[in-house]
Short mmCIF file of C-alpha atoms and ligand atoms in Angstrom, two decimals:
data_model
loop_
_atom_site.label_atom_id
_atom_site.label_comp_id
_atom_site.label_asym_id
_atom_site.label_seq_id
_atom_site.Cartn_x
_atom_site.Cartn_y
_atom_site.Cartn_z
CA MET A 1 76.32 75.99 115.89
CA ALA A 2 77.70 80.20 114.89
CA ILE A 3 76.25 82.33 111.95
CA THR A 4 77.24 82.88 108.95
CA GLY A 5 77.26 85.75 106.78
CA ILE A 6 75.16 85.48 103.46
CA LYS A 7 76.69 83.84 100.47
CA GLY A 8 77.53 86.78 98.48
CA PHE A 9 77.49 89.13 101.33
CA ASN A 10 80.60 90.56 102.45
CA ASP A 11 82.22 92.07 105.59
CA ILE A 12 85.09 94.36 105.02
CA LEU A 13 87.11 94.80 107.49
CA PRO A 14 89.91 96.70 109.10
CA GLY A 15 92.85 96.46 107.17
CA GLU A 16 90.36 96.38 103.97
CA VAL A 17 88.43 98.88 104.79
CA GLU A 18 91.68 101.50 104.18
CA LYS A 19 91.37 100.87 100.93
CA TRP A 20 87.82 101.82 100.39
CA GLN A 21 88.42 104.71 102.28
CA HIS A 22 90.85 105.75 100.15
CA ILE A 23 89.33 104.89 97.34
CA GLU A 24 86.54 106.94 98.41
CA ALA A 25 88.35 110.02 99.11
CA THR A 26 89.84 109.72 96.14
CA ALA A 27 86.44 109.64 94.59
CA ARG A 28 85.29 112.40 96.23
CA ARG A 29 88.25 114.89 94.99
CA ILE A 30 88.62 113.95 92.12
CA PHE A 31 84.88 114.77 91.00
CA GLU A 32 84.33 117.77 92.95
CA LEU A 33 87.24 119.21 91.08
CA TYR A 34 84.85 118.21 88.66
CA GLY A 35 82.07 119.58 90.38
CA PHE A 36 80.11 117.28 90.97
CA ALA A 37 78.15 116.77 94.30
CA GLU A 38 77.12 113.87 96.49
CA ILE A 39 73.51 112.67 96.65
CA ARG A 40 72.26 109.59 98.34
CA ILE A 41 69.68 108.26 97.31
CA PRO A 42 67.59 105.20 99.20
CA ILE A 43 67.84 101.49 98.87
CA LEU A 44 64.69 100.69 98.76
CA GLU A 45 62.05 101.87 95.41
CA LYS A 46 59.32 100.83 93.89
CA THR A 47 60.37 97.60 91.39
CA GLU A 48 58.25 100.12 88.85
CA LEU A 49 61.29 102.60 88.91
CA PHE A 50 64.58 99.67 87.47
CA ALA A 51 61.57 97.84 85.45
CA ARG A 52 60.53 101.11 83.40
CA SER A 53 64.77 102.57 83.44
CA ILE A 54 67.29 99.28 83.10
CA GLY A 55 64.05 97.54 80.99
CA ASP A 56 62.29 94.45 81.05
CA ALA A 57 63.73 92.36 78.99
CA THR A 58 67.65 93.30 80.89
CA ASP A 59 68.78 89.95 82.62
CA ILE A 60 69.16 93.02 85.16
CA VAL A 61 65.25 92.93 85.86
CA GLU A 62 64.39 89.38 84.60
CA LYS A 63 66.22 87.49 86.75
CA GLU A 64 69.10 89.45 89.27
CA MET A 65 66.49 91.80 91.30
CA TYR A 66 66.05 91.29 94.86
CA SER A 67 62.49 92.32 95.14
CA PHE A 68 59.62 91.33 97.80
CA VAL A 69 56.13 92.50 98.24
CA ASP A 70 56.24 95.03 102.23
CA LYS A 71 54.14 95.14 104.60
CA GLY A 72 51.91 97.30 103.06
CA GLU A 73 51.31 95.26 100.04
CA ASN A 74 53.81 98.02 98.01
CA ARG A 75 56.34 96.08 95.28
CA VAL A 76 59.67 97.25 96.04
CA THR A 77 63.39 96.50 95.26
CA MET A 78 66.40 96.72 96.96
CA ARG A 79 68.53 98.77 93.81
CA PRO A 80 70.92 96.75 91.94
CA GLU A 81 71.80 100.93 90.19
CA GLY A 82 72.55 103.83 91.06
CA THR A 83 71.31 106.00 88.09
CA ALA A 84 67.98 105.39 87.97
CA SER A 85 67.56 106.81 91.31
CA VAL A 86 69.28 109.67 90.52
CA MET A 87 66.68 110.71 87.87
CA ARG A 88 63.90 109.65 90.01
CA ALA A 89 65.46 112.02 92.87
CA PHE A 90 66.30 114.84 89.93
CA ILE A 91 62.49 114.62 88.34
CA GLU A 92 60.77 114.21 92.14
CA HIS A 93 62.82 117.22 93.59
CA LYS A 94 62.60 119.59 90.14
CA LEU A 95 66.26 120.00 90.41
CA TYR A 96 66.56 121.05 86.92
CA ALA A 97 64.14 124.15 87.90
CA ALA A 98 66.62 125.47 89.51
CA ASP A 99 69.26 124.11 86.48
CA GLN A 100 69.58 122.11 84.07
CA VAL A 101 73.09 120.63 84.67
CA ALA A 102 72.57 118.52 87.62
CA LYS A 103 76.86 117.08 88.70
CA LEU A 104 75.74 114.63 90.45
CA TYR A 105 78.11 111.13 92.42
CA TYR A 106 76.63 108.67 94.76
CA MET A 107 78.54 106.02 96.42
CA GLY A 108 76.89 102.66 98.14
CA PRO A 109 75.95 99.64 97.99
CA MET A 110 73.95 98.04 95.28
CA PHE A 111 72.32 94.14 94.56
CA ARG A 112 71.91 92.02 92.02
CA TYR A 113 70.87 88.65 92.43
CA GLU A 114 73.85 86.83 90.23
CA ARG A 115 76.19 83.65 91.29
CA PRO A 116 79.21 84.93 93.05
CA GLN A 117 82.79 84.79 92.40
CA LYS A 118 86.00 86.50 92.29
CA GLY A 119 84.72 90.16 91.61
CA ARG A 120 81.47 89.69 92.02
CA TYR A 121 78.88 89.61 94.41
CA ARG A 122 75.57 89.94 95.48
CA GLN A 123 75.97 93.30 97.51
CA PHE A 124 78.39 95.87 95.96
CA HIS A 125 79.79 98.65 95.72
CA GLN A 126 79.09 101.52 93.13
CA ILE A 127 80.50 104.55 92.71
CA GLY A 128 78.73 106.55 90.09
CA ALA A 129 78.49 109.96 88.81
CA GLU A 130 74.95 111.34 86.63
CA VAL A 131 74.97 114.28 85.11
CA THR A 132 71.95 116.42 83.00
CA GLY A 133 71.37 118.91 80.50
CA VAL A 134 74.71 119.01 77.97
CA THR A 135 73.55 116.95 74.56
CA ASP A 136 77.27 118.66 73.11
CA PRO A 137 80.09 115.65 73.38
CA LYS A 138 82.26 118.02 75.37
CA ILE A 139 80.34 116.94 78.78
CA ASP A 140 80.60 113.36 77.14
CA ALA A 141 84.23 113.83 77.00
CA GLN A 142 84.97 115.45 80.15
CA VAL A 143 83.39 112.48 82.27
CA LEU A 144 85.81 109.90 80.86
CA SER A 145 88.79 112.45 81.41
CA MET A 146 87.86 112.42 85.14
CA LEU A 147 87.04 108.76 85.30
CA CYS A 148 90.52 108.18 83.40
CA HIS A 149 92.23 110.73 86.37
CA PHE A 150 90.80 109.12 89.08
CA PHE A 151 92.55 105.69 88.27
CA ALA A 152 95.38 107.60 87.55
CA GLU A 153 95.11 109.03 91.25
CA LEU A 154 95.24 106.11 92.67
CA GLY A 155 97.92 105.46 90.91
CA LEU A 156 96.43 102.63 88.74
CA ASN A 157 97.30 102.30 84.81
CA GLU A 158 94.15 99.48 84.39
CA PRO A 159 91.92 99.64 83.45
CA ARG A 160 91.82 100.83 79.89
CA LEU A 161 89.40 102.82 78.28
CA GLU A 162 87.16 100.97 75.11
CA ILE A 163 83.80 103.46 73.73
CA ASN A 164 80.98 102.43 71.21
CA SER A 165 78.08 104.24 70.01
CA LEU A 166 74.89 102.78 69.88
CA GLY A 167 72.99 105.33 67.96
CA CYS A 168 70.09 106.70 68.90
CA LYS A 169 65.53 106.15 68.72
CA GLU A 170 66.49 107.06 64.76
CA CYS A 171 68.99 104.96 63.96
CA ARG A 172 69.36 101.88 67.33
CA PRO A 173 66.34 100.51 65.15
CA VAL A 174 68.13 100.07 61.74
CA TYR A 175 71.13 98.51 63.05
CA ARG A 176 68.62 96.35 65.12
CA ASN A 177 67.14 95.03 62.14
CA ALA A 178 70.01 95.33 59.95
CA LEU A 179 71.44 92.55 62.54
CA LYS A 180 68.27 90.38 63.88
CA GLU A 181 68.44 89.80 59.74
CA PHE A 182 72.55 89.12 59.56
CA LEU A 183 71.39 86.48 62.78
CA ALA A 184 68.58 85.51 60.79
CA ARG A 185 70.73 82.91 59.11
CA LYS A 186 72.67 81.53 62.15
CA ILE A 187 69.28 81.49 64.92
CA ASP A 188 70.82 77.74 65.84
CA GLN A 189 74.17 78.99 66.42
CA LEU A 190 72.68 81.16 69.53
CA CYS A 191 73.05 80.56 72.90
CA GLU A 192 69.38 79.76 74.58
CA ASP A 193 69.26 83.27 76.41
CA CYS A 194 70.76 84.59 73.08
CA THR A 195 67.49 82.60 71.03
CA ARG A 196 64.93 83.53 73.35
CA ARG A 197 66.82 87.49 73.36
CA TYR A 198 66.83 87.27 69.63
CA ASP A 199 62.97 89.49 68.92
CA THR A 200 63.40 91.93 72.38
CA ASN A 201 67.05 92.33 72.86
CA PRO A 202 69.57 91.18 69.51
CA LEU A 203 72.44 92.86 70.52
CA ARG A 204 72.89 91.56 74.03
CA ALA A 205 74.31 88.31 71.61
CA LEU A 206 77.09 90.31 70.29
CA ASP A 207 79.25 90.34 73.97
CA CYS A 208 77.86 86.67 75.33
CA LYS A 209 80.81 85.01 75.87
CA SER A 210 79.30 81.35 74.80
CA ALA A 211 81.52 79.96 71.72
CA GLY A 212 78.05 79.80 69.51
CA CYS A 213 77.14 83.62 69.97
CA LYS A 214 80.57 84.19 69.62
CA GLU A 215 80.84 82.30 66.30
CA ALA A 216 77.34 83.33 64.74
CA THR A 217 78.45 87.42 65.15
CA ALA A 218 81.89 87.54 63.56
CA GLY A 219 81.27 89.68 61.55
CA ALA A 220 77.92 90.40 62.55
CA PRO A 221 77.22 94.76 60.98
CA SER A 222 79.16 96.96 63.05
CA VAL A 223 76.34 99.71 64.56
CA LEU A 224 78.98 102.61 63.70
CA ASP A 225 78.37 101.59 60.12
CA HIS A 226 74.36 102.41 61.27
CA LEU A 227 74.79 105.78 62.79
CA CYS A 228 72.76 108.07 61.87
CA GLN A 229 74.37 112.05 61.08
CA GLY A 230 74.05 113.20 64.15
CA CYS A 231 74.92 110.21 65.92
CA ALA A 232 78.06 109.67 64.16
CA ASP A 233 79.15 113.56 64.43
CA HIS A 234 78.21 113.44 68.15
CA PHE A 235 80.85 110.14 67.93
CA ALA A 236 83.44 111.71 66.31
CA SER A 237 83.29 115.07 68.07
CA THR A 238 83.62 113.03 71.59
CA ARG A 239 86.73 111.11 70.46
CA ARG A 240 88.31 114.87 69.26
CA TYR A 241 87.52 115.95 72.24
CA LEU A 242 88.90 112.74 73.97
CA GLU A 243 92.26 113.22 72.36
CA GLY A 244 92.41 117.23 72.85
CA VAL A 245 92.95 116.48 76.51
CA GLY A 246 95.23 113.02 75.83
CA THR A 247 92.47 110.43 77.10
CA ALA A 248 93.64 106.87 75.40
CA TYR A 249 90.91 105.29 74.38
CA ALA A 250 90.15 102.01 71.68
CA ILE A 251 86.87 101.78 69.84
CA ASN A 252 84.80 98.53 70.83
CA PRO A 253 81.94 98.31 68.60
CA ARG A 254 80.34 95.29 69.90
CA MET A 255 79.82 96.90 73.65
CA VAL A 256 76.31 97.28 73.95
CA ARG A 257 75.51 97.57 77.79
CA GLY A 258 73.57 95.10 79.37
CA LEU A 259 71.03 98.31 80.55
CA ASP A 260 68.51 99.21 78.39
CA TYR A 261 68.36 103.05 78.71
CA TYR A 262 71.78 104.04 76.51
CA THR A 263 72.05 106.48 73.56
CA ARG A 264 74.65 107.50 71.46
CA THR A 265 78.31 107.50 73.12
CA THR A 266 78.47 103.74 75.45
CA PHE A 267 81.58 103.26 77.76
CA GLU A 268 83.42 100.50 80.19
CA LEU A 269 86.69 100.31 81.49
CA VAL A 270 88.24 97.21 81.23
CA THR A 271 91.23 94.84 82.77
CA GLY A 272 92.56 91.75 81.54
CA LEU A 273 93.68 91.35 85.88
CA LEU A 274 90.00 89.84 87.50
CA GLY A 275 89.24 86.81 85.34
CA ALA A 276 85.51 87.00 83.89
CA GLN A 277 85.06 90.36 84.97
CA SER A 278 86.96 92.92 82.69
CA ALA A 279 84.90 95.49 83.49
CA VAL A 280 85.51 97.98 86.47
CA ALA A 281 83.98 100.29 85.50
CA ALA A 282 80.82 101.22 82.46
CA GLY A 283 78.46 104.13 81.49
CA GLY A 284 77.19 105.82 79.18
CA ARG A 285 74.20 108.70 77.42
CA TYR A 286 70.75 107.70 78.17
CA ASP A 287 69.08 110.67 76.25
CA GLY A 288 65.49 109.42 76.80
CA LEU A 289 65.57 108.44 80.26
CA ILE A 290 64.36 111.26 82.33
CA SER A 291 61.13 112.08 80.26
CA GLU A 292 60.58 108.12 80.37
CA LEU A 293 60.71 108.58 84.20
CA GLY A 294 58.00 111.69 83.60
CA GLY A 295 60.85 114.54 83.34
CA PRO A 296 61.46 116.59 81.59
CA GLN A 297 63.27 116.32 77.95
CA LEU A 298 66.38 116.82 79.35
CA PRO A 299 69.77 114.26 77.77
CA GLY A 300 72.32 112.56 80.79
CA ILE A 301 75.21 111.37 80.59
CA GLY A 302 76.68 108.79 83.68
CA PHE A 303 78.89 106.19 84.86
CA ALA A 304 79.61 103.52 87.80
CA MET A 305 82.18 101.69 88.65
CA GLY A 306 82.33 98.46 91.25
CA VAL A 307 84.90 99.35 94.14
CA GLU A 308 85.01 95.69 94.69
CA ARG A 309 86.84 95.65 91.24
CA VAL A 310 88.90 99.11 91.96
CA ALA A 311 90.47 97.33 95.35
CA LEU A 312 90.98 94.06 93.62
CA LEU A 313 93.73 96.52 91.53
CA LEU A 314 95.05 97.89 94.85
CA ASP A 315 95.66 94.59 96.08
CA GLY A 316 99.01 94.37 97.36
CA ARG A 317 99.01 97.65 98.35
CA GLU A 318 100.06 98.99 102.31
CA PHE A 319 96.89 101.21 103.17
CA ARG A 320 96.80 100.28 106.82
CA ARG A 321 97.23 103.67 108.69
CA ARG A 322 99.82 103.67 111.44
CA PRO A 323 99.51 105.25 115.07
CA ASP A 324 101.58 108.27 115.54
CA LEU A 325 103.12 107.38 118.83
CA PHE A 326 103.14 103.91 120.83
CA ILE A 327 103.66 104.47 124.59
CA ALA A 328 105.82 101.50 126.55
CA ALA A 329 105.92 101.81 130.14
CA ILE A 330 107.55 100.15 133.20
CA GLY A 331 105.56 100.20 137.24
CA GLU A 332 101.74 100.88 137.89
CA ALA A 333 103.33 104.89 138.71
CA ALA A 334 104.51 105.07 134.83
CA GLN A 335 101.17 103.22 134.00
CA PHE A 336 99.54 105.84 135.55
CA GLU A 337 101.62 108.65 133.43
CA ALA A 338 101.48 106.98 130.01
CA PHE A 339 97.66 107.01 130.06
CA ARG A 340 97.64 110.25 131.24
CA LEU A 341 99.89 111.21 128.75
CA MET A 342 98.11 109.19 125.66
CA ASN A 343 94.93 110.94 126.57
CA SER A 344 96.74 114.16 125.83
CA LEU A 345 98.13 113.24 123.41
CA GLN A 346 94.69 112.37 121.72
CA GLN A 347 92.87 115.69 122.90
CA LEU A 348 95.76 117.43 120.61
CA GLY A 349 95.72 115.37 117.69
CA VAL A 350 98.01 112.30 118.41
CA SER A 351 97.14 109.11 117.35
CA VAL A 352 98.46 107.13 120.12
CA GLU A 353 98.35 103.59 121.53
CA ILE A 354 99.70 101.45 124.51
CA ASP A 355 99.54 98.44 125.87
CA TYR A 356 96.03 98.29 128.38
CA GLU A 357 96.94 95.07 129.85
CA GLY A 358 100.71 95.24 129.19
CA LYS A 359 102.50 93.59 131.99
CA SER A 360 106.06 93.20 130.74
CA LEU A 361 107.38 95.92 128.62
CA LYS A 362 108.88 92.69 126.79
CA SER A 363 104.96 92.06 125.62
CA GLN A 364 104.61 95.97 125.32
CA MET A 365 107.53 96.35 122.77
CA ARG A 366 106.26 92.77 121.17
CA ARG A 367 102.73 94.94 120.78
CA SER A 368 104.58 97.78 119.55
CA ASP A 369 105.85 95.85 117.31
CA LYS A 370 102.44 95.00 115.98
CA PHE A 371 101.40 98.38 115.02
CA ASN A 372 104.12 99.83 113.84
CA SER A 373 103.95 103.70 115.18
CA ARG A 374 105.70 106.29 113.99
CA PHE A 375 107.82 106.68 117.25
CA THR A 376 107.88 104.93 120.12
CA LEU A 377 108.69 106.70 124.19
CA ILE A 378 108.81 104.53 126.74
CA ILE A 379 108.93 106.02 130.91
CA GLY A 380 110.08 103.81 133.86
CA GLU A 381 110.08 105.00 137.48
CA ASP A 382 113.75 106.70 136.52
CA GLU A 383 111.44 108.67 133.64
CA LEU A 384 109.68 109.33 136.05
CA SER A 385 111.00 111.32 138.17
CA ARG A 386 113.47 113.14 135.73
CA GLY A 387 109.87 114.06 133.84
CA THR A 388 111.90 113.16 130.60
CA ALA A 389 111.73 109.95 128.42
CA VAL A 390 113.50 108.87 125.61
CA ILE A 391 111.71 109.13 121.97
CA LYS A 392 112.86 107.12 119.42
CA ASN A 393 111.75 107.78 115.66
CA MET A 394 111.03 104.42 114.06
CA ASP A 395 112.02 105.26 110.17
CA ALA A 396 115.03 107.16 110.83
CA GLY A 397 116.35 105.02 113.76
CA VAL A 398 117.42 108.18 115.74
CA GLN A 399 116.09 109.05 119.64
CA LYS A 400 116.39 112.03 121.49
CA ASP A 401 115.25 112.88 125.39
CA VAL A 402 111.79 114.71 125.59
CA GLU A 403 109.74 115.94 128.47
CA LEU A 404 107.44 114.08 129.77
CA ASP A 405 105.17 116.98 129.12
CA ALA A 406 101.81 116.37 125.99
CA GLU A 407 102.61 119.53 124.24
CA ARG A 408 106.28 119.50 124.04
CA VAL A 409 105.89 115.23 122.65
CA ALA A 410 103.21 116.90 120.56
CA GLU A 411 105.46 118.95 119.02
CA THR A 412 108.60 115.93 118.31
CA ILE A 413 105.87 113.99 116.87
CA SER A 414 104.24 116.36 113.89
CA LYS A 415 108.54 117.94 112.52
CA GLY A 416 108.46 114.14 111.76
CA SER A 417 112.06 113.55 113.75
CA ALA A 418 113.57 113.02 116.92
CA ALA A 419 116.73 114.46 116.01
CA CYS A 420 115.72 117.95 115.37
P1 HAM B 1 76.99 98.48 85.34
O1 HAM B 1 78.19 97.48 83.87
O2 HAM B 1 75.44 96.99 85.19
O3 HAM B 1 76.05 99.63 85.10
O4 HAM B 1 77.56 97.65 86.61
C1 HAM B 1 78.95 99.21 86.55
C2 HAM B 1 79.88 98.40 87.14
O5 HAM B 1 79.58 98.00 88.33
C3 HAM B 1 80.46 97.67 86.71
O6 HAM B 1 81.39 97.85 85.40
C4 HAM B 1 81.37 96.65 87.31
O7 HAM B 1 82.13 97.25 87.83
C5 HAM B 1 80.00 97.24 89.00
N1 HAM B 1 79.10 95.16 89.20
C6 HAM B 1 78.14 95.68 87.99
N2 HAM B 1 77.49 94.15 88.87
C7 HAM B 1 78.32 94.24 89.92
C8 HAM B 1 78.41 93.10 90.74
N3 HAM B 1 77.55 91.83 90.86
N4 HAM B 1 79.62 92.48 91.91
C9 HAM B 1 80.72 93.21 92.00
N5 HAM B 1 80.84 94.15 90.94
C10 HAM B 1 79.17 95.15 89.91
C11 HAM B 1 75.59 100.59 85.75
O8 HAM B 1 75.15 99.91 87.24
C12 HAM B 1 75.58 101.79 85.78
N6 HAM B 1 74.51 102.35 86.28
C13 HAM B 1 76.39 102.74 85.10
C14 HAM B 1 76.26 104.35 84.40
C15 HAM B 1 75.44 105.46 85.78
N7 HAM B 1 75.30 104.58 83.66
C16 HAM B 1 74.92 105.77 83.09
N8 HAM B 1 75.44 105.99 84.33
#
């Protein structure tokens, strides 16, 4: 029996991969406009890094990590996200010594043992960005504008931006207590998970999907009414800057996020187009994380998007590349010439296909149709003896004679039209 892949681990095949390349290239181009540089981080980290940053009482750390003990008896984990690793690298290599403000982006696979379904996988891919060293809310607005710019550049008007503030270590505990007090009267309505988390992470009940939790949290106190002056001012300024650059948003005071490191601004880019998986990108501020991981007391903010989810939003669009030219040849001498011409054209930067096994002209033309090349060239015995052949522009439907010489053919193709 043939061996199949592992559930939740996907192949990304040619045809689909061009879409991914387009998403990645767009991210690189846009993020670099905003001064971000790429960082590449390892897939495997010490388990402790994620336990300390994401939080022991989160779903990710409690039940979703791919952790194991390696041959050297080290407890290691396949990264479930990128922020912790990027901050670990930022601290380890003392990037802050040269400049406290680092703007970094990354892309690659992440691993979480979740129940696979549309838009949710066990190996999934994130493109993320992080900024260190800036407390001013201008950076919150800039990071969000950049993310919206990226989606606009892909031609998507979904997803929509939702923002919230989770306060800081001064005001969050006050809110937590107010929420716990409110929930105490309704604890028997909460789902099993939220009952268990009532002491460790009561905020999760606010975005729990279970009917009981929804009912129990209706009318719950809002985090935004409990922000201290500093956090309230920070949130108000973030909103003012967002409005200043015309970035549309909605406030969602029930957004809590599943990772513990967040402070102040949090956000999600949500869509109704992907069923249960509504978040296409998400992130926020983490002003205590760098010091928590043993680095200097510096703030941070960032986001990550799920590439599979972005790709789903682009479904139906064609990204498959077309070759510039397909050469058909009749007879052995012409096929030899077609092979030589193809090789020379490839050296000149023209993408060319032939039918390697092609026997009849008919079967070669069938293959040509499959490639959907921009131009076709047919070489027969007559053409070979004359040293010219007909090149056809498939889109414009026009054709002309061209000398059987790589430079002339390349010139015709680069002009884009066989008619000129
Ligand atoms: P997150 O909300 O856990 O945040 O994940 C960010 C995005 O990754 C989600 O919005 C979703 O699009 C995608 N994603 C997460 N899990 C899966 C999955 N199992 N299958 C497919 N896609 C998934 C973080 O990871 C934070 N590190 C974001 C961040 C960066 N915060 C600050 N900086």
